[in-house]
Short mmCIF file of C-alpha atoms and ligand atoms in Angstrom, two decimals:
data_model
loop_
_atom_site.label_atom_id
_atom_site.label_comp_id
_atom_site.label_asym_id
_atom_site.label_seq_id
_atom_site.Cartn_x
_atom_site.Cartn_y
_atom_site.Cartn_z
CA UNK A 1 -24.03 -12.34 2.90
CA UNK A 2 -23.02 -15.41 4.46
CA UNK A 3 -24.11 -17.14 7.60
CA UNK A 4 -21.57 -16.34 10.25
CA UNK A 5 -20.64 -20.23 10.59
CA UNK A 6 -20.53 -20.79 7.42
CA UNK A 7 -17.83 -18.13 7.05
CA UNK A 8 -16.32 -19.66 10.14
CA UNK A 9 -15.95 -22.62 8.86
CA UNK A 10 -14.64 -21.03 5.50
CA UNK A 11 -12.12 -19.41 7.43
CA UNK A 12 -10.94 -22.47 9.10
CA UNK A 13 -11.05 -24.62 6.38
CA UNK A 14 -8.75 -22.34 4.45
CA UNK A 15 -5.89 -22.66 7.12
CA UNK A 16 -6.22 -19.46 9.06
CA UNK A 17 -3.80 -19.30 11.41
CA UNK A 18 -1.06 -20.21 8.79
CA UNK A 19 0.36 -18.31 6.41
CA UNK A 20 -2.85 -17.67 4.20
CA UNK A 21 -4.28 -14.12 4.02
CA UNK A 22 -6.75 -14.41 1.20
CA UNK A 23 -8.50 -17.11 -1.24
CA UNK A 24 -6.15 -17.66 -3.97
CA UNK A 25 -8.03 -17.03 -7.63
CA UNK A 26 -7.69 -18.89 -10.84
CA UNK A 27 -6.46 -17.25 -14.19
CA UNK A 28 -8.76 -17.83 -16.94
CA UNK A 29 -5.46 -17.97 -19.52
CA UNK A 30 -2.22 -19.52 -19.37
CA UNK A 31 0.26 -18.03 -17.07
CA UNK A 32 2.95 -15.85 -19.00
CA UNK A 33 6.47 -16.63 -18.66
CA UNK A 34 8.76 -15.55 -15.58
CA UNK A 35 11.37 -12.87 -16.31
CA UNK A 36 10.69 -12.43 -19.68
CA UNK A 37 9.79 -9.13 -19.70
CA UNK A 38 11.74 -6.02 -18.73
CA UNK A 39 10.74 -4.16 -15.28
CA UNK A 40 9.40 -0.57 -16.56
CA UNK A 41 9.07 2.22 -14.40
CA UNK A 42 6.02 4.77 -14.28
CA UNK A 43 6.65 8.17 -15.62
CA UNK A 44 6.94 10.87 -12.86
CA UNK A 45 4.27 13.41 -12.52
CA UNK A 46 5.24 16.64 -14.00
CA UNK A 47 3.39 19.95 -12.32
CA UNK A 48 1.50 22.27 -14.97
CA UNK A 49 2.52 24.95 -12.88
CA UNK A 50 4.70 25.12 -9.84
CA UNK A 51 3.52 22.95 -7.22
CA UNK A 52 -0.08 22.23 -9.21
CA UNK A 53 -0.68 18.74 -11.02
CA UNK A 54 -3.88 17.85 -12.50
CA UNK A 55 -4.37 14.15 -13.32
CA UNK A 56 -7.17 12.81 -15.02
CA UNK A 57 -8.67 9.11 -13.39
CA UNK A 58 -9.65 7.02 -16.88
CA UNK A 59 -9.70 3.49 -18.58
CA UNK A 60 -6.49 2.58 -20.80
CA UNK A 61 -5.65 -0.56 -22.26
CA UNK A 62 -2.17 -1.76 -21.77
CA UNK A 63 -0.37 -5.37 -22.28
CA UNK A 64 0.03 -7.08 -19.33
CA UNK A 65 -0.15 -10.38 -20.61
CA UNK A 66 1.45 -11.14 -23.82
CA UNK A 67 -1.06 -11.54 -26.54
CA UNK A 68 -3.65 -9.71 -25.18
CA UNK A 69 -4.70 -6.38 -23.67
CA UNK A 70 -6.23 -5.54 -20.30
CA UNK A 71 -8.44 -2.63 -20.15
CA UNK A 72 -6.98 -1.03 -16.58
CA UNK A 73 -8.35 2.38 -14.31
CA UNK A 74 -5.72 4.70 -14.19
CA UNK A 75 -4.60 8.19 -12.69
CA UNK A 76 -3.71 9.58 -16.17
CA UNK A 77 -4.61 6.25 -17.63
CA UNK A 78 -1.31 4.56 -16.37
CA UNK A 79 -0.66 2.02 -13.92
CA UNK A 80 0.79 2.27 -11.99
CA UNK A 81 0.19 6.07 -11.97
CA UNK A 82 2.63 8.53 -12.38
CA UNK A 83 5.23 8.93 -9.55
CA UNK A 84 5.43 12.00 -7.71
CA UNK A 85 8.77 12.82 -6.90
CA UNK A 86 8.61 15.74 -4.30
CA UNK A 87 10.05 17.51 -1.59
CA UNK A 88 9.13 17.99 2.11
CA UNK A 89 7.80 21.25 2.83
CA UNK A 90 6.83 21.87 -0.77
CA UNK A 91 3.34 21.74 -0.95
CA UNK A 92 1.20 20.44 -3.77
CA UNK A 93 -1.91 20.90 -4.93
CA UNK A 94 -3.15 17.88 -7.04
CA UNK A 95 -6.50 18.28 -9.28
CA UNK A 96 -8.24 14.97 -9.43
CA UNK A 97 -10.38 15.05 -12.19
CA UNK A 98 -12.72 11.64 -12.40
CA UNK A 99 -13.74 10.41 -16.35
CA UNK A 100 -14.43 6.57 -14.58
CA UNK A 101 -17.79 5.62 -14.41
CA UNK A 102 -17.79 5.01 -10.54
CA UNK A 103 -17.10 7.85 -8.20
CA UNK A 104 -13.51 7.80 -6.52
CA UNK A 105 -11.71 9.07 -3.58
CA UNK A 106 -8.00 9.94 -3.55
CA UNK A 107 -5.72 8.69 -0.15
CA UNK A 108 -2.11 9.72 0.20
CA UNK A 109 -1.34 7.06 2.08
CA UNK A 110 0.85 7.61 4.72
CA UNK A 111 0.40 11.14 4.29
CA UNK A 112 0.13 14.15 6.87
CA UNK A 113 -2.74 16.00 5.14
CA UNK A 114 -5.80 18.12 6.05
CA UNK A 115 -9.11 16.23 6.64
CA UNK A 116 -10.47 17.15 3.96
CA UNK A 117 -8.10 16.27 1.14
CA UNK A 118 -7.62 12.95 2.83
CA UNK A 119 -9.37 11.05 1.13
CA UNK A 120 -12.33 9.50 2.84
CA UNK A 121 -14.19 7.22 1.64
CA UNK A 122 -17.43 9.36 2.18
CA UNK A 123 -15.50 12.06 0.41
CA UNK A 124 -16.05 11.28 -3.26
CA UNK A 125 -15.44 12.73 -7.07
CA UNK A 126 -18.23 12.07 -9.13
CA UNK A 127 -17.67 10.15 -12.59
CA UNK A 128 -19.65 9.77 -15.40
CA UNK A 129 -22.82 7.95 -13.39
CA UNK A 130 -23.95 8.71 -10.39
CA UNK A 131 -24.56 5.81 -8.06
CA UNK A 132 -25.85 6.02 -4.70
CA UNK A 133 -23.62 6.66 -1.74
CA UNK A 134 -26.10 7.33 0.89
CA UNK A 135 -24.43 10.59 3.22
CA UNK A 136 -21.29 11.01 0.78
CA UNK A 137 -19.95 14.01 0.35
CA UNK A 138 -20.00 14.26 -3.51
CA UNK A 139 -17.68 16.68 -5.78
CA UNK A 140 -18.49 16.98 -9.45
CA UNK A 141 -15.99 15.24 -11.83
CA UNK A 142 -13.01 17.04 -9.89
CA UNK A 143 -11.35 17.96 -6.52
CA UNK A 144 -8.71 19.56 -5.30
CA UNK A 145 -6.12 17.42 -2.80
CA UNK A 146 -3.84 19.97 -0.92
CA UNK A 147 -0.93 18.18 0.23
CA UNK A 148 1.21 20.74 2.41
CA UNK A 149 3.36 17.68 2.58
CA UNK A 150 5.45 18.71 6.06
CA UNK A 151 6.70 15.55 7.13
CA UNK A 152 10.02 13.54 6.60
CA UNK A 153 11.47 12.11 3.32
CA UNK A 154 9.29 8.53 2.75
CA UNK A 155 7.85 6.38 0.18
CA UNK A 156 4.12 6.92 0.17
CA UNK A 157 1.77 5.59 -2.39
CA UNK A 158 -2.03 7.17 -3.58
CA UNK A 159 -4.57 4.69 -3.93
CA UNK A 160 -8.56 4.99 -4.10
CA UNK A 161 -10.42 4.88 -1.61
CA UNK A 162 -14.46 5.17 -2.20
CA UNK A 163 -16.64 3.87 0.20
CA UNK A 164 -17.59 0.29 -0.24
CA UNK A 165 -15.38 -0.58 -3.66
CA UNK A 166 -11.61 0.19 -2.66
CA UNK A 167 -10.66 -3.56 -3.77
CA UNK A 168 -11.90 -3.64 -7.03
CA UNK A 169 -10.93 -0.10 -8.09
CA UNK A 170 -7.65 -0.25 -6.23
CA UNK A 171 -7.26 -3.90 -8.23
CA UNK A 172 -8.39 -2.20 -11.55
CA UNK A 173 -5.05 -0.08 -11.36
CA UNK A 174 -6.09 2.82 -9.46
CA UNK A 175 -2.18 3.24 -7.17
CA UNK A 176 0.84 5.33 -7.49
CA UNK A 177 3.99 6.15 -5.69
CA UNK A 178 4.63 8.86 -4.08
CA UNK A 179 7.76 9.91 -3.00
CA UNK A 180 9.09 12.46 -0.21
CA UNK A 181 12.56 13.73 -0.54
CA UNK A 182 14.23 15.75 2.28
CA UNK A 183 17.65 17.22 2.75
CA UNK A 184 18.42 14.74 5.79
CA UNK A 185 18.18 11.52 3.42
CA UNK A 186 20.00 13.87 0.24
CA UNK A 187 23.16 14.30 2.59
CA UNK A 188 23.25 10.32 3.53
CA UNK A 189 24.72 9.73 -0.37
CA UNK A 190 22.49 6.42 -0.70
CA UNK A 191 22.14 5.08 -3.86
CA UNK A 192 19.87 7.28 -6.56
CA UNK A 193 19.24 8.23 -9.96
CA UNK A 194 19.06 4.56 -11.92
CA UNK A 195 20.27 2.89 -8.99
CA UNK A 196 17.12 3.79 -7.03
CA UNK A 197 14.00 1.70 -7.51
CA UNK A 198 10.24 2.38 -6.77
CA UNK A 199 8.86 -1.52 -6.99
CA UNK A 200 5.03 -1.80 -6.70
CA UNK A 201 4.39 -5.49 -6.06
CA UNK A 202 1.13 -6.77 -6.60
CA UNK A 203 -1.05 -10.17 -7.82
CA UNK A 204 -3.47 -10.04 -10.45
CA UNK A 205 -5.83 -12.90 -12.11
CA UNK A 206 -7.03 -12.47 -15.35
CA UNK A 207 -10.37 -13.54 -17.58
CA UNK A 208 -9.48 -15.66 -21.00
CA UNK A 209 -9.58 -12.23 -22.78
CA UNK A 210 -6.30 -10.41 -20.89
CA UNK A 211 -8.94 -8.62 -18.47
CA UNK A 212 -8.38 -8.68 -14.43
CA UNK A 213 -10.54 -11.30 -13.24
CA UNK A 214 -11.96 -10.16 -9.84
CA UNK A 215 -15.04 -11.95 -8.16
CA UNK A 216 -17.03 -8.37 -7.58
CA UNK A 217 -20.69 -9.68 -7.31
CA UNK A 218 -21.43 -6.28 -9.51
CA UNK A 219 -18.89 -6.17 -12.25
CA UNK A 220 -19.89 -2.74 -13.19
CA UNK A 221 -19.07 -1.53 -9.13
CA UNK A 222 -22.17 0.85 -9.63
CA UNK A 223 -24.88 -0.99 -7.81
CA UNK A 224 -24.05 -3.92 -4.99
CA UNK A 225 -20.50 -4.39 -3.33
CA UNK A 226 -18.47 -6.82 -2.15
CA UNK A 227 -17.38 -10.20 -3.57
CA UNK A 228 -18.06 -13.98 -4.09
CA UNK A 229 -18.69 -15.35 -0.12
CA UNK A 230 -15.70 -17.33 -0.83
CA UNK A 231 -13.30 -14.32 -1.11
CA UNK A 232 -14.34 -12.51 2.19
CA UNK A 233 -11.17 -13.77 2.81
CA UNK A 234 -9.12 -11.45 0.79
CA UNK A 235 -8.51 -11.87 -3.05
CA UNK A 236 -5.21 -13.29 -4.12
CA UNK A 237 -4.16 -13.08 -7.78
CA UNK A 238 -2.07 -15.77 -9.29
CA UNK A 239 0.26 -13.43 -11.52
CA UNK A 240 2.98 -11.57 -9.82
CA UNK A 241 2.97 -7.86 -11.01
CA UNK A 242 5.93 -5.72 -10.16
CA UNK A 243 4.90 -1.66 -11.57
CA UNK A 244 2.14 -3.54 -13.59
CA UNK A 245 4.90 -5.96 -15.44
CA UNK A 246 4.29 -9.81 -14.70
CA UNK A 247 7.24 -11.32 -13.04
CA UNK A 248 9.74 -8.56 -14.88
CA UNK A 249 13.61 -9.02 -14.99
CA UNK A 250 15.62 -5.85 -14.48
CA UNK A 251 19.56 -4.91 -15.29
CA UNK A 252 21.33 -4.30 -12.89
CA UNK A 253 25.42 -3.22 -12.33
CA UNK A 254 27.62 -5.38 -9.71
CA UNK A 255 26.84 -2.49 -7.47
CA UNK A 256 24.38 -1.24 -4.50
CA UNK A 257 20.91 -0.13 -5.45
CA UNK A 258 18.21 1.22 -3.44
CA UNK A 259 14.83 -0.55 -4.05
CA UNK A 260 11.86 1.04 -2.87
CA UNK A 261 9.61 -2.22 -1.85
CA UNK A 262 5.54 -1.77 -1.53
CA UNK A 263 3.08 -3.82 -1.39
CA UNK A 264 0.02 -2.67 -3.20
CA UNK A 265 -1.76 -6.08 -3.21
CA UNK A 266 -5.28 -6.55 -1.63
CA UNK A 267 -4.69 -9.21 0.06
CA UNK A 268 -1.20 -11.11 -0.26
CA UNK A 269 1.70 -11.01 2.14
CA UNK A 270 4.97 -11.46 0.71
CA UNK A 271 8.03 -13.02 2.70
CA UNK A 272 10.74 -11.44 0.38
CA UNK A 273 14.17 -12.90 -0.22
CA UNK A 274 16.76 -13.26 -2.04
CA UNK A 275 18.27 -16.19 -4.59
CA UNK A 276 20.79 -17.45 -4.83
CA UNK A 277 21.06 -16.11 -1.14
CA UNK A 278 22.22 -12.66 0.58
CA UNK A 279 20.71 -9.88 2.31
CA UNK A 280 18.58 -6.79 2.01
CA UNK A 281 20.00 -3.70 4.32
CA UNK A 282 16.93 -1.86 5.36
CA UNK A 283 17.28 1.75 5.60
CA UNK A 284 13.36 2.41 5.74
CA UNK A 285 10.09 1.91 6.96
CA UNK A 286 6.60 3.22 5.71
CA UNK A 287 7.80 6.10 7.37
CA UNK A 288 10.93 7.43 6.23
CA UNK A 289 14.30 6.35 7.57
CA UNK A 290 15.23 4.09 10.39
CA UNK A 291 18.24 5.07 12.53
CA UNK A 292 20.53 2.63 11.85
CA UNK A 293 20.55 0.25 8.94
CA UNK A 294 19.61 -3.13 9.37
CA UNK A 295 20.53 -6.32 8.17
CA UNK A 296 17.46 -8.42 6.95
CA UNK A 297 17.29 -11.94 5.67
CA UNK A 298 13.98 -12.01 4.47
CA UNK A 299 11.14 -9.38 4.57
CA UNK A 300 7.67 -10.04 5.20
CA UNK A 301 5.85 -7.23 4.10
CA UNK A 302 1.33 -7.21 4.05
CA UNK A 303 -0.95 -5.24 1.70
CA UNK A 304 -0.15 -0.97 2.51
CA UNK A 305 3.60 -1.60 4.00
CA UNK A 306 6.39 -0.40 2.25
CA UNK A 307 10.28 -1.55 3.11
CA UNK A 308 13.22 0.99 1.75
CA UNK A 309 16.34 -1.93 1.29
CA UNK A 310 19.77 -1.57 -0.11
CA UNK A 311 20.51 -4.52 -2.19
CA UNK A 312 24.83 -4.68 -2.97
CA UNK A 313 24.66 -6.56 -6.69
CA UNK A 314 28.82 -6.62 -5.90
CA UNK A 315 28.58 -9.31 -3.70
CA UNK A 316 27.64 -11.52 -6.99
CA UNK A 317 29.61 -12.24 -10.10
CA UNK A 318 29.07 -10.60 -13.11
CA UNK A 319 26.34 -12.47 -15.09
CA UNK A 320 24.33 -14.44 -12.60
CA UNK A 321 20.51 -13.93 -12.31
CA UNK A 322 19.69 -12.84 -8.67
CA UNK A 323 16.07 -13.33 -8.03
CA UNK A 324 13.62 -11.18 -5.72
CA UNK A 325 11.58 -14.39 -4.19
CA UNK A 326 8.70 -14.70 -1.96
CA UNK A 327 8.65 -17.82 0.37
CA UNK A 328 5.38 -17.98 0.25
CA UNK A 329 4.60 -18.57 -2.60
CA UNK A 330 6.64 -18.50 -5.52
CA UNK A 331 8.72 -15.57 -7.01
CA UNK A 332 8.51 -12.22 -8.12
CA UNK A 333 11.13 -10.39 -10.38
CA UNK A 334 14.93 -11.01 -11.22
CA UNK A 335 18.09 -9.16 -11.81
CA UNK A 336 20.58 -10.17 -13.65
CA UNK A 337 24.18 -8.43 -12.88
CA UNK A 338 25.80 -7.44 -16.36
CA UNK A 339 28.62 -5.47 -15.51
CA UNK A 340 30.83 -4.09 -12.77
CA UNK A 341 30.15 -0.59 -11.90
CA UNK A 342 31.56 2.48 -9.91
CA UNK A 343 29.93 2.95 -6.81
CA UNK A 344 29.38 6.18 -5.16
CA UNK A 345 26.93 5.70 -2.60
CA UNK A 346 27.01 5.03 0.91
CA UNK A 347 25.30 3.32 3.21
CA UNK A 348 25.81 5.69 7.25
CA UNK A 349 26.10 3.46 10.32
CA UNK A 350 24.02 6.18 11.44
CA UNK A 351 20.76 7.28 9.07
CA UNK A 352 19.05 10.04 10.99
CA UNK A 353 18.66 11.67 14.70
CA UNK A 354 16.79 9.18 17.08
CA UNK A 355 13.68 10.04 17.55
CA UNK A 356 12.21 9.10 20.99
CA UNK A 357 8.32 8.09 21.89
CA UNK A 358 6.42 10.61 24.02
CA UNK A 359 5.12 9.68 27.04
CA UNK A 360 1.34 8.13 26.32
CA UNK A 361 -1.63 10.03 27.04
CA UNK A 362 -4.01 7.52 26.72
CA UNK A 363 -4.27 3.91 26.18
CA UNK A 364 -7.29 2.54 23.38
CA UNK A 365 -8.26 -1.34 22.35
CA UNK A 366 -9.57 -2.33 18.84
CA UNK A 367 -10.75 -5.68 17.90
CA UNK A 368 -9.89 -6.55 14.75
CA UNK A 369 -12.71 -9.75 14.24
CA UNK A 370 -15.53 -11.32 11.99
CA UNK A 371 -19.13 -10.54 13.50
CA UNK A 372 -22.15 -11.49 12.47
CA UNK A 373 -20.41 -12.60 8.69
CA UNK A 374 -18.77 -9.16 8.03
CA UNK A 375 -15.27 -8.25 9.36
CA UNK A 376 -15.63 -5.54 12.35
CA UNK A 377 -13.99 -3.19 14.88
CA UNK A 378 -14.48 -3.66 18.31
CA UNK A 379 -17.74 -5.69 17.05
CA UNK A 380 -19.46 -3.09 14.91
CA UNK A 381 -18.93 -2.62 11.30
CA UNK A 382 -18.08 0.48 9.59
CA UNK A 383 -21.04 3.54 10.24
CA UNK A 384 -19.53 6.20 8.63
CA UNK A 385 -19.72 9.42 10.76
CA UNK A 386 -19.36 7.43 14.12
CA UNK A 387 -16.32 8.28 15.28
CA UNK A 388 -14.69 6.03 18.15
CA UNK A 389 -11.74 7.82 19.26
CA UNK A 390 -10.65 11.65 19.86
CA UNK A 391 -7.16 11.86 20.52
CA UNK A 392 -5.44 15.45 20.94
CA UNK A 393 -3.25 16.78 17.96
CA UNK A 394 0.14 16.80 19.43
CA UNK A 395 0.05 13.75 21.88
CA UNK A 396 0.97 10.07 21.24
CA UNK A 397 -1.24 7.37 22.40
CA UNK A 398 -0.89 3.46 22.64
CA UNK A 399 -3.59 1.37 20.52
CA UNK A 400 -3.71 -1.73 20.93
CA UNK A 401 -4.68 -4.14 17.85
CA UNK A 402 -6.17 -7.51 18.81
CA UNK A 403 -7.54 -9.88 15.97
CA UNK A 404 -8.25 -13.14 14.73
CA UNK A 405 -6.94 -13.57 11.54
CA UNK A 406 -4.18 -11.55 9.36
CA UNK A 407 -5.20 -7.65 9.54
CA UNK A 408 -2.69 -5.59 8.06
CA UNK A 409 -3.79 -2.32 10.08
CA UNK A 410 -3.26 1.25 9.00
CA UNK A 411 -3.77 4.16 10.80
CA UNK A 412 -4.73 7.90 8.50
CA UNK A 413 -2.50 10.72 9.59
CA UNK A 414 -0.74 9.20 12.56
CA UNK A 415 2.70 7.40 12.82
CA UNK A 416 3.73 5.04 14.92
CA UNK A 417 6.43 2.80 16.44
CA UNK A 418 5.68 -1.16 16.92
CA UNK A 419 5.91 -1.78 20.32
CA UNK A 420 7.57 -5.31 21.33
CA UNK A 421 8.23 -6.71 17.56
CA UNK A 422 11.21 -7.10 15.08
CA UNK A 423 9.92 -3.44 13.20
CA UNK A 424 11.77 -1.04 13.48
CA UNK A 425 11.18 3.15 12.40
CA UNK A 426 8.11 4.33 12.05
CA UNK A 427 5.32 2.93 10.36
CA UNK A 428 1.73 3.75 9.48
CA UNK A 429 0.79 -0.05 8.74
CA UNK A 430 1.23 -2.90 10.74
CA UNK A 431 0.75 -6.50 9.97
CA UNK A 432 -1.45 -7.88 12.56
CA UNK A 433 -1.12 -11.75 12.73
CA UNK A 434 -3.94 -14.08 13.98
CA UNK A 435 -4.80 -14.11 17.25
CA UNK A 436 -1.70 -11.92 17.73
CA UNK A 437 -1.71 -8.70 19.85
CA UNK A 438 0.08 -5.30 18.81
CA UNK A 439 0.88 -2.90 20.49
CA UNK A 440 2.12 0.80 18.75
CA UNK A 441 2.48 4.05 19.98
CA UNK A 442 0.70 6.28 17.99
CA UNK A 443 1.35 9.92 17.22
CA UNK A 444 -1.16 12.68 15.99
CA UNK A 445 0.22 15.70 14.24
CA UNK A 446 -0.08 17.85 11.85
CA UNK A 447 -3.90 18.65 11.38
CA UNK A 448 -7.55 18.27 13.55
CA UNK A 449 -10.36 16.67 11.86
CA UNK A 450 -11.77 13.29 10.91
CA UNK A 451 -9.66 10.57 9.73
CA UNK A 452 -9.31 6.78 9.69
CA UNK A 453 -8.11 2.82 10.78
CA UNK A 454 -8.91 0.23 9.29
CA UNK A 455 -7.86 -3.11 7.89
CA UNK A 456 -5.65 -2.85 4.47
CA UNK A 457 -6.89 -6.25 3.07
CA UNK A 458 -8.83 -4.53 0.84
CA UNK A 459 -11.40 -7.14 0.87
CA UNK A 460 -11.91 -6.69 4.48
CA UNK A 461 -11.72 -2.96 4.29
CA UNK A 462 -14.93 -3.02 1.67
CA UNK A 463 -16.75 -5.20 4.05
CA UNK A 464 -16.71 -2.80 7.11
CA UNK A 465 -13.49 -3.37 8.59
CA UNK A 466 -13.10 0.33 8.87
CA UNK A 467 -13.67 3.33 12.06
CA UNK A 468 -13.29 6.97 11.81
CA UNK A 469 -11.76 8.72 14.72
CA UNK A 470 -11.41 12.23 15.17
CA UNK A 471 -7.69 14.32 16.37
CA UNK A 472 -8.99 17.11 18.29
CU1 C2O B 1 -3.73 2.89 2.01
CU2 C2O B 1 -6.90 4.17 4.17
O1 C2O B 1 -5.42 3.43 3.07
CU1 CU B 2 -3.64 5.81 4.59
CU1 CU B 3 -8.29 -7.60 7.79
#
């Protein structure tokens, strides 16, 4: 660990306060070409009986890079991992079953699930060796996730989670979408089938021989955690992936698709746009849909958020390129239009029912802030068991997110609305800007028990940006 200054002085040097939200790491090979490859999209999930999935976590090899292979952890051995496609109300039961080396914790992210299929961090599936995880809660090999899945239509995404090494593992492949379907959004007549997209966007670096390049100080994740004192920062790759594919290109028709946008990176924010110009129409937010579209130039969307956009491919001729760009810092996939198309779908004026914010109950602060050289909560890092908040099932509350540096901030279980900010809908991840303060109102429903906030730069969340709170 590093002296606090010295990380100070890391920080600054790196231009915090700008745009920055990570350290930015080298690629060990020469990068591939852009658009060169063809987007591919993960297979969906398939139930071995109804409502029951079993998925097995365990090493594949798959070409990311031309030329060479990278050895990646899956769910089923894919990443990203298979897509479930499911409906609200409907629950499912998913068997994790863990044939990694390093133990592993399943989140639905964004979910409204039961404590204890939420997947804590303390809460862990056992793999092949057995490392220490002083206090865990440890499950042999599998576990069952019950997800009763009551809650609105949304793009969600399943990640790991395990105490201490959720950037690496997350980094090594372990992410999936997962989507909720509902009769509301079915009625609207939005674009589907081919015309609907699930993009996973994420950065990668890679070693000389095709494999991730990530600067754990234990490559094997079994003993010590965290990384390099130069990456406290967050670790940003230098090779665009969107579902695993470097910088893919994608047909498209000269009509309007639906494109499912999340960012699964550790640490990189993306301020998404498009060339040679024109606008996304948002329909959704981490949450499900917002109640009126909305017209968005760019999108700037940090590690856990996810933005549900209409794109209309009519309003360009037939055979340009139309490329999905990030202003920060260089691109990330393009379309190309190759032929006019008949379009069905609509887009409502009005998306779903508003849905007003209760009256607060309570009002809580947390400090999002480096102490002492680790990144902490209201100035303690993360004990696990010490819960710092009980709000009652049922009620809405407003926290209040202070920090001093970029903290994308999720809340477990609860939803919320961004209070005095250009978000709109509900969200379960906000992106906290330095020395900014947010404001959300918070709602708890669906289940009592322990869950969790914390910071969604992965980086940060392995070194103890991370409280448990408790819905009572
Ligand atoms: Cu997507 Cu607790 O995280
Ligand atoms: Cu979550
Ligand atoms: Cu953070």
């Amino acid at each position: 660990m590093i002296s606090r200054r010295g990380f100070l002085a890391l920080l600054l040097a790196s231009g915090c306060g700008v745009e920055v939200s990570g350290e930015r790491l080298t690629s060990g090979l020469p990068l591939p070409p852009k658009f060169a490859r063809p987007l591919t999209l993960p297979k969906t999930a398939r139930p071995t009986s109804p409502g029951r999935y079993v998925v097995t976590q365990r090493p594949a090899r798959m070409e990311i890079i031309p030329g060479t292979t990278t050895e990646i952890w899956g769910y089923d051995g894919t990443f990203p991992g298979p897509t479930f496609d499911l409906r609200r109300g409907e629950q499912a039961v998913v068997t994790i079953r863990n044939d990694l080396t390093v133990p592993t914790s399943t989140h639905l992210h964004g979910g409204v699930t039961p404590a204890d299929s939420d997947g804590h961090p303390m809460d862990l599936v056992v793999g092949t060796v057995r490392p220490h995880h002083a206090g865990a809660t440890l499950h042999e090999r599998t576990k069952d996730y019950v997800y009763p899945l009551d809650q609105r239509a949304a793009t969600l995404w399943y990640h790991d989670h395990r105490m201490d090494f959720t950037g690496p593992q997350v980094y090594k492949g372990l992410a999936g979408f997962f989507l909720i379907r509902d009769d509301e959004e079915e009625k609207l007549g939005l674009p589907s089938g081919d015309r609907e997209l699930p993009l996973m966007i994420c950065d990668r670096s890679f070693e000389p021989d095709g494999s991730f390049r990530y600067p754990a100080l234990d490559p094997t994740l079994l003993l010590r955690h965290g990384v390099r004192p130069e990456f406290m920062e967050g670790v940003v790759g230098e090779v665009v992936l969107v579902n695993g594919v470097p910088w893919p290109h994608h047909e498209v028709e000269a009509v309007r698709y639906r494109l499912r946008l999340l960012n699964a990176s550790n640490a990189r924010r993306y301020r998404l746009a498009l060339r040679p110009g024109g606008a996304f129409t948002q329909i959704g937010s981490d949450q499900g849909l917002l109640e009126r579209p909305l017209t968005r130039d760019t999108i700037t969307i940090a590690p856990g958020e996810r933005y549900d956009v209409i794109v209309d491919f009519a309003r360009y001729p037939v055979g340009s390129h139309v490329t999905l760009t990030d202003l920060l810092s260089g691109d990330v996939m393009r379309f190309t239009v190759t032929r006019r198309g008949r379009d069905d779908s609509r887009v409502p004026a009005r998306l779903t029912n508003p849905q007003p914010v209760d009256n607060p109950v309570a009002r809580r602060t947390f400090d999002f802030r480096v102490r002492d050289g680790v990144w902490a909560i209201n100035g303690s890092p993360y004990l696990p068991g010490r819960s710092v908040a009980a709000p009652r099932l049922g009620t809405t509350e407003i926290w209040r997110f202070v920090s001093d540096f970029h903290h994308p901030v999720h809340v477990h279980l609860g939803r919320f609305r961004v209070l005095g900010r250009e978000e709109q809908g509900w969200k379960d991840t906000v992106d906290v800007r330095p020395y900014e303060t947010v404001e959300v109102a918070v709602r708890f429903d669906g289940y009592r028990g322990r869950y969790m906030l914390h910071c969604h730069n992965l980086e940060h969340e392995d070194m103890a940006m991370m409280t448990d709170f408790d819905v009572v």
